[in-house]
N, CA, C and O of each residue as an XYZ file, in Angstrom:
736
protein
N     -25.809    -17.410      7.335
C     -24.768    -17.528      8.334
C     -24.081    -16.174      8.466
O     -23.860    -15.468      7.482
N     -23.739    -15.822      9.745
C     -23.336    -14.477      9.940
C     -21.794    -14.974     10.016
O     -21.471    -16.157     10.122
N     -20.717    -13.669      9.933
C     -19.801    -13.251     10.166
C     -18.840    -13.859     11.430
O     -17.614    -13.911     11.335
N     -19.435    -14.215     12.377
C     -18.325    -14.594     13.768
C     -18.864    -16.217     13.004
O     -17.915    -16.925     12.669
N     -20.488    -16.887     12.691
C     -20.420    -18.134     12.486
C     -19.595    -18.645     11.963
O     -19.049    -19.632     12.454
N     -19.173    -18.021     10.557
C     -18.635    -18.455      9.625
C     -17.114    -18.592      9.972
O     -16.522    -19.369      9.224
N     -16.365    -18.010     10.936
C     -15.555    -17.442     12.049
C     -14.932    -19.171     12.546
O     -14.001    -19.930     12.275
N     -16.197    -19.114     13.457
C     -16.343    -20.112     13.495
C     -15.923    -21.306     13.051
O     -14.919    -21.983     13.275
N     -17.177    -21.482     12.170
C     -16.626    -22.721     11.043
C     -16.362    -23.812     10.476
O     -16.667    -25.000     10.379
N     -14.921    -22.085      9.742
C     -14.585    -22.521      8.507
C     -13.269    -23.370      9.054
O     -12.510    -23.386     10.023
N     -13.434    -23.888      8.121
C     -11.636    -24.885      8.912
C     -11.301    -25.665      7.354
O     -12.089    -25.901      6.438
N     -10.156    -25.887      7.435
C      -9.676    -26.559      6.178
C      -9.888    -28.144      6.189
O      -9.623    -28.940      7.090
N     -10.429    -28.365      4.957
C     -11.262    -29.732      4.162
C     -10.062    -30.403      3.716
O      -9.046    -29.879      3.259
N     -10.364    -31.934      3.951
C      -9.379    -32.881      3.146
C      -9.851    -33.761      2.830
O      -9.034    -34.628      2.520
N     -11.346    -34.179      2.680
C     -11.928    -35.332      2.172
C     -13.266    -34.307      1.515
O     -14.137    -33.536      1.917
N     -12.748    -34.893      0.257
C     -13.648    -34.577     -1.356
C     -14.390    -34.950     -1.626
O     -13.962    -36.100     -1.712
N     -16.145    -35.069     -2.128
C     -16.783    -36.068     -2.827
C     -16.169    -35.289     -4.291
O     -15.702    -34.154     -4.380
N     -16.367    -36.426     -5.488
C     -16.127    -36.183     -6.699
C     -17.291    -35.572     -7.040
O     -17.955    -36.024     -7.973
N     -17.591    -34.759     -6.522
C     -18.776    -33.760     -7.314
C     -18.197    -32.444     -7.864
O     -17.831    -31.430     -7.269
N     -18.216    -32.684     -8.880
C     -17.542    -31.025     -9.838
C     -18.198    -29.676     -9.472
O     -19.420    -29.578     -9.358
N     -17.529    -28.854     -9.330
C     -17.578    -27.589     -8.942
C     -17.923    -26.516     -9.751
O     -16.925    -26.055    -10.307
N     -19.388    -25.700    -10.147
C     -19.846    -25.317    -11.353
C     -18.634    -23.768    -11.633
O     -18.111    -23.163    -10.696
N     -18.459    -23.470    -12.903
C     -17.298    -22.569    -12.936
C     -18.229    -21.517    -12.527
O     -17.529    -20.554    -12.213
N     -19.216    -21.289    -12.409
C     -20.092    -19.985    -11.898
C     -19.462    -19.893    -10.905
O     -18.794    -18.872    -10.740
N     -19.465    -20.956     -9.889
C     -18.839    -20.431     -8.448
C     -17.518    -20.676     -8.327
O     -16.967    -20.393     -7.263
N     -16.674    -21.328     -9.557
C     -15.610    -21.020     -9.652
C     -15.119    -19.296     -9.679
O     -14.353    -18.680     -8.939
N     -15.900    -18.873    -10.829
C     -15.907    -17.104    -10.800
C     -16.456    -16.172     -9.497
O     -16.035    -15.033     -9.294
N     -17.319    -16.746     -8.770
C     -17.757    -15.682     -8.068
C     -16.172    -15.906     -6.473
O     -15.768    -15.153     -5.586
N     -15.826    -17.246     -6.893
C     -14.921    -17.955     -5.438
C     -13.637    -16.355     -5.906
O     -13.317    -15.583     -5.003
N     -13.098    -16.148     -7.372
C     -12.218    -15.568     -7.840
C     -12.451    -14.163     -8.174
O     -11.542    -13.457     -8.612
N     -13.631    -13.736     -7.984
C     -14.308    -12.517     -7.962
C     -14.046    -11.769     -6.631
O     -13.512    -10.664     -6.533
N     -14.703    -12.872     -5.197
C     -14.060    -12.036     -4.344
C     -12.862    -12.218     -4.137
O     -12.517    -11.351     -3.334
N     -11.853    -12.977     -4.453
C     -10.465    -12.556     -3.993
C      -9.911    -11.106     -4.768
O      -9.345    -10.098     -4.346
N     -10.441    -11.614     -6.295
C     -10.155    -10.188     -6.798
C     -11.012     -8.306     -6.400
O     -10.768     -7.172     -6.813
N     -11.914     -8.823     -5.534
C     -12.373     -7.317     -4.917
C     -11.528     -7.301     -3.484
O     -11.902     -6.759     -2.444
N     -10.643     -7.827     -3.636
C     -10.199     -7.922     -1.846
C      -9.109     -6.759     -1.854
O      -8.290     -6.633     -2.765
N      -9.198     -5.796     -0.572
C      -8.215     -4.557     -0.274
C      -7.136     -5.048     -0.585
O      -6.893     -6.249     -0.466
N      -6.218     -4.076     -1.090
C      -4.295     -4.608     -1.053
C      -3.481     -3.042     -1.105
O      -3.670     -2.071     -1.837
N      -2.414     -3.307      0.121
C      -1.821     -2.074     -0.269
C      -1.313     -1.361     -1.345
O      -0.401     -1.761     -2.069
N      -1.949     -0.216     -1.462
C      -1.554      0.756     -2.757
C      -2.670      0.507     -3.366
O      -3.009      1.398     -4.145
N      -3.454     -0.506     -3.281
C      -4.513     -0.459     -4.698
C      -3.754     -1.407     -5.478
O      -4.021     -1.451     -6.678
N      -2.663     -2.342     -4.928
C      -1.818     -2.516     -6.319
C      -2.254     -3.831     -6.707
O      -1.939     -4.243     -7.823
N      -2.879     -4.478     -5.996
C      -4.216     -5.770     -6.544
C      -2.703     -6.899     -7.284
O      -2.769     -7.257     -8.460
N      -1.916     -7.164     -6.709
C      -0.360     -8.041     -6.743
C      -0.899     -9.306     -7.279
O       0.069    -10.007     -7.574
N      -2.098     -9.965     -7.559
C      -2.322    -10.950     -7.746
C      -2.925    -11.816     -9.119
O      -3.745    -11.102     -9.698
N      -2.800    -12.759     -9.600
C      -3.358    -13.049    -10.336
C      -3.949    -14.672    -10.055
O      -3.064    -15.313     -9.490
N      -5.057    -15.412    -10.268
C      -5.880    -16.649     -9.951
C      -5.792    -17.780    -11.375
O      -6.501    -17.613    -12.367
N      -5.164    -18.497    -11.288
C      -5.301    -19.622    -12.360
C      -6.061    -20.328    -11.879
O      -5.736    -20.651    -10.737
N      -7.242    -20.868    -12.332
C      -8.469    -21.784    -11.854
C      -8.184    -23.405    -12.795
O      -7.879    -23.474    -13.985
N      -8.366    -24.435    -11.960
C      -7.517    -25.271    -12.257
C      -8.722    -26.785    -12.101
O      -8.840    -27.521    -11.122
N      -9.421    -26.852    -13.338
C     -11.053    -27.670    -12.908
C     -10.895    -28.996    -14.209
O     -11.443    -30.089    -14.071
N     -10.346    -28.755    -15.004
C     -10.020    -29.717    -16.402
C      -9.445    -30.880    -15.586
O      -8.833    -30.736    -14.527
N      -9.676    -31.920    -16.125
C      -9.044    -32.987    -15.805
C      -7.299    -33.291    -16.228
O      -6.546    -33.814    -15.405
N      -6.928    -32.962    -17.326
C      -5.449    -33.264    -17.869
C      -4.739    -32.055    -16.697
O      -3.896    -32.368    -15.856
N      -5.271    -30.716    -16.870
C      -4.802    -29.688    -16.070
C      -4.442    -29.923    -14.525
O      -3.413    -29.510    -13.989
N      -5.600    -30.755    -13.811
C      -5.586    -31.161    -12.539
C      -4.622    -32.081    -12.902
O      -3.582    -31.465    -13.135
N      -4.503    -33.108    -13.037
C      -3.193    -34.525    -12.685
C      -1.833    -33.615    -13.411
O      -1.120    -34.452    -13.965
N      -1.298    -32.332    -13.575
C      -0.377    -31.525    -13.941
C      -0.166    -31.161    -12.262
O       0.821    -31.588    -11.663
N      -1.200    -30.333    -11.595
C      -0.495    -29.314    -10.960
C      -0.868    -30.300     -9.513
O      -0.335    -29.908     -8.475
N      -1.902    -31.755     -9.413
C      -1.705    -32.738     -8.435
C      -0.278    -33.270     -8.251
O       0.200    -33.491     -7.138
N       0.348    -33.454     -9.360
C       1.773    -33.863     -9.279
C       2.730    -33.028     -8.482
O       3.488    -33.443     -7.605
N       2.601    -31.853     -8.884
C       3.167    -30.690     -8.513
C       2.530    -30.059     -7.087
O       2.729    -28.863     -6.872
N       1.891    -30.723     -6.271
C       1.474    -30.571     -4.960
C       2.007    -31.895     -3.976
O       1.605    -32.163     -2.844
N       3.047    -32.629     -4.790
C       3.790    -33.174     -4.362
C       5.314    -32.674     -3.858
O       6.058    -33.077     -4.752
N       5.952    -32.135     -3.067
C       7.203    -31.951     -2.524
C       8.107    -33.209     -2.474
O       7.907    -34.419     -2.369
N       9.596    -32.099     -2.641
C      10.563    -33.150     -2.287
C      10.238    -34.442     -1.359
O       9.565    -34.282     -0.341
N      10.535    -35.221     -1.581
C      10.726    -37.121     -0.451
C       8.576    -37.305     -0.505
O       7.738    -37.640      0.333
N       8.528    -36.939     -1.711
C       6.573    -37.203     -1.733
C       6.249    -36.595     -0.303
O       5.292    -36.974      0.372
N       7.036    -35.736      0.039
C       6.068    -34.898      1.412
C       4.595    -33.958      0.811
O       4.652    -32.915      0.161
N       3.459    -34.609      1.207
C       2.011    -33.265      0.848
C       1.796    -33.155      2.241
O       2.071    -33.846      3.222
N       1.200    -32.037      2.027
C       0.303    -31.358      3.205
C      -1.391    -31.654      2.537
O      -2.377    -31.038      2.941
N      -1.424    -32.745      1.433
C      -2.718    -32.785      0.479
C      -2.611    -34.298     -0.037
O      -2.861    -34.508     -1.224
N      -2.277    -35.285      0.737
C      -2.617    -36.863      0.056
C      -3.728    -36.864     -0.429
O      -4.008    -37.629     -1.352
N      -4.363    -36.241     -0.051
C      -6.195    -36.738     -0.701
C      -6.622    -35.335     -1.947
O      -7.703    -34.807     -2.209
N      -5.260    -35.106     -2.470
C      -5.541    -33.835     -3.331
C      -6.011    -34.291     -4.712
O      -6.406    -33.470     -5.540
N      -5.952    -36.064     -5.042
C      -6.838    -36.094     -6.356
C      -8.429    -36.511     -6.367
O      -8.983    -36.990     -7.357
N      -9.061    -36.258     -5.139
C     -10.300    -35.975     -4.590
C     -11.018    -34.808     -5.643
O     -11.732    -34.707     -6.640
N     -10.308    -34.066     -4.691
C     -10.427    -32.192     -4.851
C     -11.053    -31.843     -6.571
O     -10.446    -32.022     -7.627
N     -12.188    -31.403     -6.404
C     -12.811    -31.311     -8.136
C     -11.847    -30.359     -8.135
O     -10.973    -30.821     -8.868
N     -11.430    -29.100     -7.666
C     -10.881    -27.465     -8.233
C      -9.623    -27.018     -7.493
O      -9.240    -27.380     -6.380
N      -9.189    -26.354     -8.147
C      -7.722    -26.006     -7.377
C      -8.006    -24.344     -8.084
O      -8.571    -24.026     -9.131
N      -7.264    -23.394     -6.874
C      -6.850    -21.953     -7.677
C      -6.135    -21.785     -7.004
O      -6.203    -21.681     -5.779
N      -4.428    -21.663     -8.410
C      -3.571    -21.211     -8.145
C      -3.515    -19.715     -7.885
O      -3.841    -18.947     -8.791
N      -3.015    -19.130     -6.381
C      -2.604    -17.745     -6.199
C      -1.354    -17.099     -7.199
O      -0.327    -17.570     -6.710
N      -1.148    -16.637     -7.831
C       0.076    -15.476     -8.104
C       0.716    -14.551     -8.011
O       0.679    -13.877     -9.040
N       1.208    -14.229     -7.391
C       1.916    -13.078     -7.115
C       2.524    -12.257     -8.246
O       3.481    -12.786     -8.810
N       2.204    -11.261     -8.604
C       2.500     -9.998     -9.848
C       3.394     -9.052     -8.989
O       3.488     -8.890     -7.772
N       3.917     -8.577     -9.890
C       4.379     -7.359     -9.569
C       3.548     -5.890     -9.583
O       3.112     -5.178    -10.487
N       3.557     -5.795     -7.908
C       3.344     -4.656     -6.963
C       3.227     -3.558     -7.665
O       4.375     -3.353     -8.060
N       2.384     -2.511     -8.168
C       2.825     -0.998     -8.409
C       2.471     -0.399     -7.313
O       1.355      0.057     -7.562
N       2.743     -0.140     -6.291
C       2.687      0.938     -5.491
C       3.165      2.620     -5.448
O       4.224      2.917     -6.001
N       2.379      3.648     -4.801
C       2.714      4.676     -4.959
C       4.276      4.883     -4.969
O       5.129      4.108     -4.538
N       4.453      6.156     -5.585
C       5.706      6.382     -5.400
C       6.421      6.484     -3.765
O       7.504      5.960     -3.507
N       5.706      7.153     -2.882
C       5.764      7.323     -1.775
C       6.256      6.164     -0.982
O       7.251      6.219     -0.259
N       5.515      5.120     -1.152
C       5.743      3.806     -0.399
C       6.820      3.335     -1.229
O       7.794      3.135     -0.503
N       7.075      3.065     -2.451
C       8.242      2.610     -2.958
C       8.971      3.236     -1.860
O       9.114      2.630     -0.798
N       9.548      4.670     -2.082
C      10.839      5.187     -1.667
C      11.329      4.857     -0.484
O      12.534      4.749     -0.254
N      10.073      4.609      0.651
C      10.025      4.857      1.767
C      10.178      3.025      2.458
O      10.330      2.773      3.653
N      10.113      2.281      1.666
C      10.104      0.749      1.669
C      11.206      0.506      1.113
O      12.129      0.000      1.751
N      11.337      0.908     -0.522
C      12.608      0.299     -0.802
C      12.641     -0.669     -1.873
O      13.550     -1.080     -2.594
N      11.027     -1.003     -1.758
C      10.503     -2.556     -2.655
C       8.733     -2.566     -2.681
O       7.836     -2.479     -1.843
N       8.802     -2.668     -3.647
C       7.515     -2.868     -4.339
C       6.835     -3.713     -4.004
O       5.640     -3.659     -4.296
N       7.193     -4.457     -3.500
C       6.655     -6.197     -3.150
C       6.550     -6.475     -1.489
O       6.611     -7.558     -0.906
N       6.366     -5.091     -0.918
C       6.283     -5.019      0.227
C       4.836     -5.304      0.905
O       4.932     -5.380      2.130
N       3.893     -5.431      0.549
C       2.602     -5.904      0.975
C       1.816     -6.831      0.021
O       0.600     -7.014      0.090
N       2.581     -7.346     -0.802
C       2.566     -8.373     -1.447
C       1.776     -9.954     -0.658
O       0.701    -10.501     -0.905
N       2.503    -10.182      0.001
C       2.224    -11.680      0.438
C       0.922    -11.605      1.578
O       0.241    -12.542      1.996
N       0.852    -10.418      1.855
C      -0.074     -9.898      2.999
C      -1.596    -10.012      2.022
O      -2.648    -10.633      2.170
N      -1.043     -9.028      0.944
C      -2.809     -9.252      0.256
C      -2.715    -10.420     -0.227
O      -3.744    -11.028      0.066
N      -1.904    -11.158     -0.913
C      -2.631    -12.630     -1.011
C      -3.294    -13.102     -0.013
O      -4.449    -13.488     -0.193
N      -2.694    -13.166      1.246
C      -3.509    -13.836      2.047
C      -4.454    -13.846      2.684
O      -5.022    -14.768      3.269
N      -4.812    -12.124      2.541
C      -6.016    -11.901      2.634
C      -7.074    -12.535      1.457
O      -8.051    -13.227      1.745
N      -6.703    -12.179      0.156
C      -7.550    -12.552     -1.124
C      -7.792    -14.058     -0.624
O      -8.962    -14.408     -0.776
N      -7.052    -14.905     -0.132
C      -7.259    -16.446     -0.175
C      -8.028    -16.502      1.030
O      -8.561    -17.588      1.257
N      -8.145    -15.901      1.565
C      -9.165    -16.157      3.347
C     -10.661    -15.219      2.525
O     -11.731    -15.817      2.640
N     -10.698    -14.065      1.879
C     -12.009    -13.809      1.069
C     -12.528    -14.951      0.177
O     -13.678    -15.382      0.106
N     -11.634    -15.271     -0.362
C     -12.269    -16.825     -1.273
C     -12.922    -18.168     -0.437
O     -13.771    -19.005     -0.744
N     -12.202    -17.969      0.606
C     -12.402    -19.142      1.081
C     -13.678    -19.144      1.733
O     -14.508    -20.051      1.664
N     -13.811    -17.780      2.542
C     -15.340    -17.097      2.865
C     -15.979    -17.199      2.014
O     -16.887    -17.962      2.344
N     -16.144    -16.760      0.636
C     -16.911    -16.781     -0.393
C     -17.166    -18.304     -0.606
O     -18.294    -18.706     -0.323
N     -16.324    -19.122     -1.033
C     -17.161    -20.648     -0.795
C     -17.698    -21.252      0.102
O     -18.496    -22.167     -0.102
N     -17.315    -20.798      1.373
C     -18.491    -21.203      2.268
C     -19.599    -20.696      2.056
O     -20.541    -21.364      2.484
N     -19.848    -19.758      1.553
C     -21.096    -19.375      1.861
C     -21.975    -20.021      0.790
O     -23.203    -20.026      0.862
N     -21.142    -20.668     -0.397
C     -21.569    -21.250     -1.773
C     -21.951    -22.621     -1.333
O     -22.720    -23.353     -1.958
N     -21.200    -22.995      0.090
C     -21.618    -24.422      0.321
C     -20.414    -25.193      0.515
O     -20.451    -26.269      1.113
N     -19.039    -24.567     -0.091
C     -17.909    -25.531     -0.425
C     -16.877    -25.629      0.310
O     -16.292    -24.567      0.522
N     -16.415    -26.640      0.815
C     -14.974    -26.137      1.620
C     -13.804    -26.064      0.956
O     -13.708    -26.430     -0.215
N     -12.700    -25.534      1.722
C     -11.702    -25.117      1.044
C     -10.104    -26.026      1.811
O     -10.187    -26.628      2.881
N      -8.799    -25.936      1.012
C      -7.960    -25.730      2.163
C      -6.705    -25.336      1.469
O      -6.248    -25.968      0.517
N      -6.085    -24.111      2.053
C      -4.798    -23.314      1.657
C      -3.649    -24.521      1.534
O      -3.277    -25.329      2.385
N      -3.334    -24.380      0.498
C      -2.091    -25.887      0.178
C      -1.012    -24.165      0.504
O      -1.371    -22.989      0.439
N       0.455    -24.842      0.871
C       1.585    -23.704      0.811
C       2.811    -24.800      0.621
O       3.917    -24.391      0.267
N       2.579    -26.192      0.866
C       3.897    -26.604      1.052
C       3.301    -27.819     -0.395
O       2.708    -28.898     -0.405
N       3.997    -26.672     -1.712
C       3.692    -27.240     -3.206
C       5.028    -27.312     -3.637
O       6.022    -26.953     -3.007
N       4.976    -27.779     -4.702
C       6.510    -27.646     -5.579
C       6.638    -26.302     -6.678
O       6.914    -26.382     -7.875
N       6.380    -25.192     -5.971
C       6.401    -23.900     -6.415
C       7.219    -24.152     -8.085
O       6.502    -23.635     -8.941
N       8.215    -24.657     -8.569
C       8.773    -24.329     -9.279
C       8.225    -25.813    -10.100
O       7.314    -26.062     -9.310
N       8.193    -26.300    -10.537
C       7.177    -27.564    -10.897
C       5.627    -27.255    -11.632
O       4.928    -27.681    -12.552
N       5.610    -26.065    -10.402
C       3.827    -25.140    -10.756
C       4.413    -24.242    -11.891
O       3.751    -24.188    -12.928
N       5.432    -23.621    -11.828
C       5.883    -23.175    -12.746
C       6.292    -23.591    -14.069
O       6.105    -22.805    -14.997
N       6.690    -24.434    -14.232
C       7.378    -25.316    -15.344
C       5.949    -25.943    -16.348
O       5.789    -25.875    -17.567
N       5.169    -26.468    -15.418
C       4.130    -27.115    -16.399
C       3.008    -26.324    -16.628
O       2.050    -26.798    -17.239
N       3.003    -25.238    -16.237
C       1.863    -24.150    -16.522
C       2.297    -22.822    -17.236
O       1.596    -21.826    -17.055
N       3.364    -22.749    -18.003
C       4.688    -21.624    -17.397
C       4.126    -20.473    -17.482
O       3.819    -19.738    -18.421
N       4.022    -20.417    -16.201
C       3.784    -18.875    -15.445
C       5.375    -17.943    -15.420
O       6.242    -18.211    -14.588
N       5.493    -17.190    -16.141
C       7.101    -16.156    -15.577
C       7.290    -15.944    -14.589
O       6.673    -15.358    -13.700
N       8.778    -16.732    -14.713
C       9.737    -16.598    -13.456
C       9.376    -15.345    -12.651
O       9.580    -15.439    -11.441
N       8.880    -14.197    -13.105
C       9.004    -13.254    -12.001
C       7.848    -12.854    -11.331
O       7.559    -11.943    -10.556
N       7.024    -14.193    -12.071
C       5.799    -14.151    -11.086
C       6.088    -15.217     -9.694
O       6.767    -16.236     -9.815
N       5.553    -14.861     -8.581
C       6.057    -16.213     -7.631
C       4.735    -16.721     -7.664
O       3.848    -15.960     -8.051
N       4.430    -17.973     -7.297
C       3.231    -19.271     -7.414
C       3.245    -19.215     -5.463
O       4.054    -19.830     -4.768
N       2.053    -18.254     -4.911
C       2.078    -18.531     -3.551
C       1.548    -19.174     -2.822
O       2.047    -19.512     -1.749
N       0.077    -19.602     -3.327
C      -0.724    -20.924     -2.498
C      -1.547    -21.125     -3.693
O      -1.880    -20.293     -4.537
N      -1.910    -22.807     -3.592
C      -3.053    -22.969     -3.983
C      -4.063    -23.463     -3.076
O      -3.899    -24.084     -2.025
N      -5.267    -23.049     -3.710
C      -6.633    -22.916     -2.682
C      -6.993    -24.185     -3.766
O      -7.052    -24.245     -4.994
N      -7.220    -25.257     -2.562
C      -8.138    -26.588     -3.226
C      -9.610    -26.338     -2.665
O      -9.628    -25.987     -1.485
N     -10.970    -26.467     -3.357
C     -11.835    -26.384     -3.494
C     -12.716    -27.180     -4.250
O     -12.516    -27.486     -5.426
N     -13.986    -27.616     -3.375
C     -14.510    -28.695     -3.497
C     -15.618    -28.501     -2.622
O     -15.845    -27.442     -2.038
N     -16.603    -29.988     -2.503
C     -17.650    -30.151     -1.539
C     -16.931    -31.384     -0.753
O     -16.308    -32.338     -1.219
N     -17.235    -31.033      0.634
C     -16.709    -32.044      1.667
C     -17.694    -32.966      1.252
O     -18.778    -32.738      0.715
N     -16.901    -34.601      1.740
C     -17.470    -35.415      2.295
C     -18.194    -36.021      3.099
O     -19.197    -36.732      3.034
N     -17.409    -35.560      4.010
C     -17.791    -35.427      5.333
C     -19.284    -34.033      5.998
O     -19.109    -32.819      5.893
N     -20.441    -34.596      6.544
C     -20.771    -33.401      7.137
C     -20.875    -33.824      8.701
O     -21.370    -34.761      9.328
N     -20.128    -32.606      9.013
C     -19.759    -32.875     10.726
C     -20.135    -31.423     10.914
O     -20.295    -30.442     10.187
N     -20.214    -31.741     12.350
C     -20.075    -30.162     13.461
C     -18.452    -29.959     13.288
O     -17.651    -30.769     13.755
N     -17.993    -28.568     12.430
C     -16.320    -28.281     13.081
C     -16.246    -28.344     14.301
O     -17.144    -28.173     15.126
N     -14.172    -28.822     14.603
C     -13.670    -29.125     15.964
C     -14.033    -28.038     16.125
O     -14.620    -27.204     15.436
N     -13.467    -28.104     17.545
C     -13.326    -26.647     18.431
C     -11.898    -25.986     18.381
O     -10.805    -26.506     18.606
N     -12.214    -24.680     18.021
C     -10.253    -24.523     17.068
C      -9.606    -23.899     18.299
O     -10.284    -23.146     18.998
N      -8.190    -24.193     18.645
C      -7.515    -24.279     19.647
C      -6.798    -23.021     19.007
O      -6.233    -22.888     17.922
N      -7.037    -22.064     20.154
C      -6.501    -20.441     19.323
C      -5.488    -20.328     20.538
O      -5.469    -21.365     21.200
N      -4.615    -19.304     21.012
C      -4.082    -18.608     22.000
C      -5.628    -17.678     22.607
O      -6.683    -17.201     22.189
N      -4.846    -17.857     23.832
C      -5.927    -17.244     24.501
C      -5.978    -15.454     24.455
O      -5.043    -14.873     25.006
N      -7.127    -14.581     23.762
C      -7.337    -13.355     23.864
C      -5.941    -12.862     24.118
O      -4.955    -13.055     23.406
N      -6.017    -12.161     25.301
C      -5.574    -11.577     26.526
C      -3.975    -11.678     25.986
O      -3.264    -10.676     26.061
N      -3.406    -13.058     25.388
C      -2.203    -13.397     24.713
C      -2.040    -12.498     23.490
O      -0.881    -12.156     23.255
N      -2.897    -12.100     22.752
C      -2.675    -11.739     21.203
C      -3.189    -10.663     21.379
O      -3.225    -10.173     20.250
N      -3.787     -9.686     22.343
C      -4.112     -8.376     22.211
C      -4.027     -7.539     23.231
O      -4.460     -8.005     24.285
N      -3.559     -6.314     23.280
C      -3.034     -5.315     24.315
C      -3.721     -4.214     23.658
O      -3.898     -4.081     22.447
N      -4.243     -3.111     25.001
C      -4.555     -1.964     24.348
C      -3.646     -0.684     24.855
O      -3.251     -0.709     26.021
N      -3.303      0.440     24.007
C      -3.145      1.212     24.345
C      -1.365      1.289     24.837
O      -0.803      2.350     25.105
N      -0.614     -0.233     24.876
C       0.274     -0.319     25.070
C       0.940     -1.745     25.295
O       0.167     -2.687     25.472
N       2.204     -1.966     25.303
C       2.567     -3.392     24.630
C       2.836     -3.926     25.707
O       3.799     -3.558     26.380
N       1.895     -5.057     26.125
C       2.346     -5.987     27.326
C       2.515     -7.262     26.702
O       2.870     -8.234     27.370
């Protein structure tokens, strides 16, 4: 599958078969996030891979929000979860001074690293889907990650259930999201 296919697509999964997810492609899913560009070189991230059973019904709980709001009811499906982390930034001196904050392209390379992973399991076969609305501090408490790390998405990962043709993804049109040469 080429590059625009995969483009295409990829779309976020919510129905799981219980088929376990081999940690080989657990590593290679966390391999490419960890080769993924980030400003400065400063690689802000760290991946908790989350495939144990006691471990999963910890951080399933904790993908529960205030009033039981998920963006993931069907998250004790899901064989694998990887928690994103956010580290602290070293960036050049230059960009410090000139920013102000270290943590200035921070949330940008995660989200790149989590859209490389997510590429990388497709191509393994697996679908994926970016959880963001977790109980960040909950993820914290039962895993304890330091406070001065922030907990920014977890990537649930698995084999769909379902095999379908993806919808047709409803984007803004071109012409809306790109100008050349000057800002219309």
């Amino acid at each position: 599958m080429n590059f625009e296919e995969m483009l295409l697509k990829r779309e976020s999964c919510r129905s799981y078969c219980n088929k376990p997810v081999s940690r080989e492609d657990l590593i290679k899913i966390c391999e490419a996030g960890r080769l993924t560009p980030s400003g400065c070189n400063a690689q802000p991230w760290k991946f908790m891979v989350v495939d144990e059973a006691d471990a999963k019904a910890k951080l399933c709980d904790a993908l529960l929000v205030e009033g039981n709001k998920t963006g993931a009811p069907w998250r004790e499906e899901c064989p694998a979860f990887i928690v994103l982390v956010e580290q602290k930034a070293k960036l050049m001196p230059a960009a410090i001074e000139y920013y102000q904050d270290s943590q200035r392209f921070a949330q940008g390379d995660i989200g790149m690293a989590s859209l490389n992973m997510c590429y990388q399991a497709m191509e393994l076969g697996l679908s994926t889907c970016i959880l963001g609305m977790i109980d960040r501090k909950k993820i914290h408490t039962l895993f304890p990650i330091p406070e001065e790390q922030e907990v920014r998405l977890v990537l649930a990962v698995g084999y769909s259930k379902e095999e379908k043709e993806p919808r047709s993804k409803t984007r803004k049109p071109f012409e809306d999201v790109v100008c050349f040469n000057e800002w219309k």
